Short mmCIF file of C-alpha atoms in Angstrom, two decimals:
data_model
loop_
_atom_site.label_atom_id
_atom_site.label_comp_id
_atom_site.label_asym_id
_atom_site.label_seq_id
_atom_site.Cartn_x
_atom_site.Cartn_y
_atom_site.Cartn_z
CA MET A 1 202.94 -75.35 139.00
CA GLU A 2 200.09 -75.15 136.47
CA GLN A 3 198.61 -71.85 135.76
CA ARG A 4 195.36 -72.46 137.74
CA ILE A 5 193.44 -71.16 140.57
CA THR A 6 190.80 -73.42 142.00
CA LEU A 7 189.67 -71.75 145.06
CA ILE A 8 189.60 -68.17 146.34
CA THR A 9 188.89 -67.96 150.21
CA LEU A 10 187.83 -64.71 151.71
CA GLY A 11 188.43 -64.24 155.34
CA VAL A 12 185.24 -62.73 156.95
CA SER A 13 184.29 -61.38 160.40
CA ASP A 14 180.67 -62.49 160.13
CA LEU A 15 179.91 -65.50 158.12
CA ALA A 16 176.11 -65.06 157.90
CA ARG A 17 176.30 -61.50 156.96
CA SER A 18 178.89 -62.10 154.31
CA ARG A 19 176.81 -65.05 153.06
CA SER A 20 173.74 -62.78 152.90
CA PHE A 21 175.77 -60.00 150.84
CA TYR A 22 176.72 -62.50 148.21
CA GLU A 23 173.24 -64.16 148.17
CA ALA A 24 171.74 -60.57 147.70
CA LEU A 25 174.05 -60.46 144.41
CA GLY A 26 172.38 -63.61 143.21
CA TRP A 27 175.03 -66.14 144.22
CA ARG A 28 173.84 -69.47 145.58
CA GLY A 29 176.19 -71.39 147.97
CA GLN A 30 176.16 -74.20 150.52
CA GLU A 31 177.42 -73.95 154.03
CA ILE A 32 179.35 -76.88 155.58
CA GLU A 33 181.13 -76.67 158.89
CA GLU A 34 180.97 -72.96 159.24
CA THR A 35 182.31 -72.42 155.81
CA VAL A 36 180.35 -71.35 152.68
CA PHE A 37 181.36 -72.39 149.33
CA PHE A 38 180.08 -70.77 145.99
CA GLN A 39 180.63 -72.12 142.52
CA ALA A 40 181.94 -69.38 140.60
CA GLY A 41 182.43 -70.52 137.07
CA GLY A 42 185.43 -72.84 136.90
CA LEU A 43 186.62 -71.81 140.54
CA GLY A 44 185.04 -71.72 143.93
CA LEU A 45 184.64 -68.69 146.04
CA VAL A 46 184.87 -69.65 149.68
CA LEU A 47 183.84 -67.61 152.84
CA TRP A 48 185.55 -68.61 156.09
CA SER A 49 186.35 -66.95 159.52
CA ARG A 50 189.19 -64.54 159.05
CA ASP A 51 191.02 -65.73 162.31
CA ARG A 52 190.75 -69.28 161.17
CA LEU A 53 191.76 -68.82 157.82
CA ALA A 54 195.01 -66.89 159.08
CA ARG A 55 195.86 -69.86 161.56
CA ASP A 56 195.23 -72.36 158.71
CA CYS A 57 197.82 -70.31 156.72
CA GLY A 58 200.31 -70.53 159.61
CA LEU A 59 199.72 -66.82 160.20
CA GLU A 60 198.78 -64.83 163.16
CA PRO A 61 195.28 -63.32 162.96
CA GLY A 62 195.13 -59.72 162.79
CA PRO A 63 192.65 -57.03 162.38
CA ALA A 64 191.32 -56.23 158.86
CA SER A 65 192.40 -52.66 158.06
CA GLY A 66 192.96 -50.71 154.86
CA PHE A 67 193.50 -52.31 151.28
CA GLY A 68 195.11 -55.84 151.48
CA GLY A 69 196.73 -55.80 148.08
CA ILE A 70 194.12 -57.89 146.40
CA ALA A 71 191.24 -57.01 143.99
CA LEU A 72 188.62 -59.64 142.75
CA ALA A 73 187.29 -58.74 139.28
CA HIS A 74 183.96 -59.53 137.65
CA ASN A 75 183.69 -58.66 133.92
CA VAL A 76 180.20 -58.29 132.27
CA ARG A 77 179.06 -57.77 128.92
CA SER A 78 177.70 -54.00 128.90
CA ASP A 79 178.13 -50.95 130.72
CA ALA A 80 174.52 -51.29 131.87
CA GLU A 81 175.48 -54.57 133.80
CA VAL A 82 178.36 -52.65 135.48
CA ASP A 83 175.73 -50.19 136.67
CA ALA A 84 173.17 -52.80 137.87
CA LEU A 85 175.74 -54.77 139.51
CA LEU A 86 177.28 -51.72 141.29
CA ALA A 87 173.67 -50.76 142.50
CA ALA A 88 173.01 -54.31 143.72
CA ALA A 89 176.37 -54.50 145.70
CA GLU A 90 175.39 -51.12 147.44
CA ARG A 91 171.74 -52.39 148.17
CA ALA A 92 173.30 -55.53 149.62
CA GLY A 93 175.27 -53.52 152.01
CA GLY A 94 178.57 -53.02 149.96
CA THR A 95 180.47 -49.82 149.57
CA ILE A 96 181.09 -48.11 146.35
CA THR A 97 184.79 -47.02 146.30
CA LYS A 98 184.73 -46.04 142.61
CA PRO A 99 181.75 -44.81 140.74
CA ALA A 100 181.40 -46.41 137.34
CA ALA A 101 183.12 -44.40 134.54
CA VAL A 102 185.28 -44.88 131.51
CA ASN A 103 188.60 -45.49 133.05
CA ALA A 104 192.19 -44.17 131.70
CA VAL A 105 192.64 -47.38 129.68
CA GLY A 106 189.32 -46.55 127.90
CA PHE A 107 186.77 -49.05 129.36
CA TYR A 108 183.78 -48.86 131.69
CA SER A 109 184.49 -49.86 135.15
CA SER A 110 183.87 -49.24 138.90
CA ALA A 111 184.72 -50.82 142.26
CA PHE A 112 183.10 -51.84 145.45
CA THR A 113 184.12 -53.53 148.90
CA ASP A 114 181.92 -56.16 150.60
CA PRO A 115 180.92 -55.91 154.20
CA ASP A 116 184.49 -57.04 155.16
CA GLY A 117 186.28 -54.78 152.96
CA HIS A 118 187.28 -57.11 150.08
CA ALA A 119 187.86 -55.11 146.95
CA TRP A 120 185.97 -56.02 143.79
CA GLU A 121 186.20 -54.45 140.22
CA VAL A 122 183.32 -54.52 138.05
CA ALA A 123 184.02 -53.78 134.34
CA CYS A 124 182.89 -54.14 130.73
CA ASN A 125 186.13 -54.61 128.87
CA PRO A 126 185.71 -55.48 125.32
CA GLY A 127 189.55 -56.35 125.25
CA PHE A 128 189.00 -59.32 127.76
CA PRO A 129 186.03 -61.18 125.92
CA LEU A 130 183.85 -63.33 127.86
CA ALA A 131 182.60 -66.76 126.53
CA GLU A 132 178.92 -67.87 126.94
CA ASP A 133 179.94 -69.70 130.15
CA GLY A 134 181.45 -66.41 131.64
CA SER A 135 185.05 -67.40 131.32
CA VAL A 136 187.56 -64.73 130.33
CA THR A 137 190.13 -64.94 127.60
CA ILE A 138 193.46 -62.98 128.32
CA PRO A 139 194.45 -61.15 125.22
CA ASP A 140 197.62 -61.64 123.37
CA PHE A 141 199.47 -58.50 124.29
CA GLY A 142 202.08 -59.25 121.58
CA THR A 143 205.00 -59.38 124.06
#
């Protein structure tokens, strides 16, 4: 298997509400057959019914509760961008779960959840440089 992720699909309880949330953050998507597709750099972020997504994966639909064990990350180029994105997420209906601050590793970060509880980290981490197109380079950790 090649090291590649092409789509990330978030199971949502209210497609219109979730689409509005991401659009309030400046994302632009298109809806086809009750599914919203956003181009996110070199991959796609998809919003789809949580129950339909579970069934499509061969799983039993269940209630969304607590942390699901996944966090999406959005790295930015400055601490001010972290603050601005966090404020925009809160205005759009997200919940701030970790206020912006310098973390234990030494870079500025924060976290919020979208209306369905999907966790997002927002960080300015100079150790993970961003290209002009927004793609990230994972550093060589010397292992």
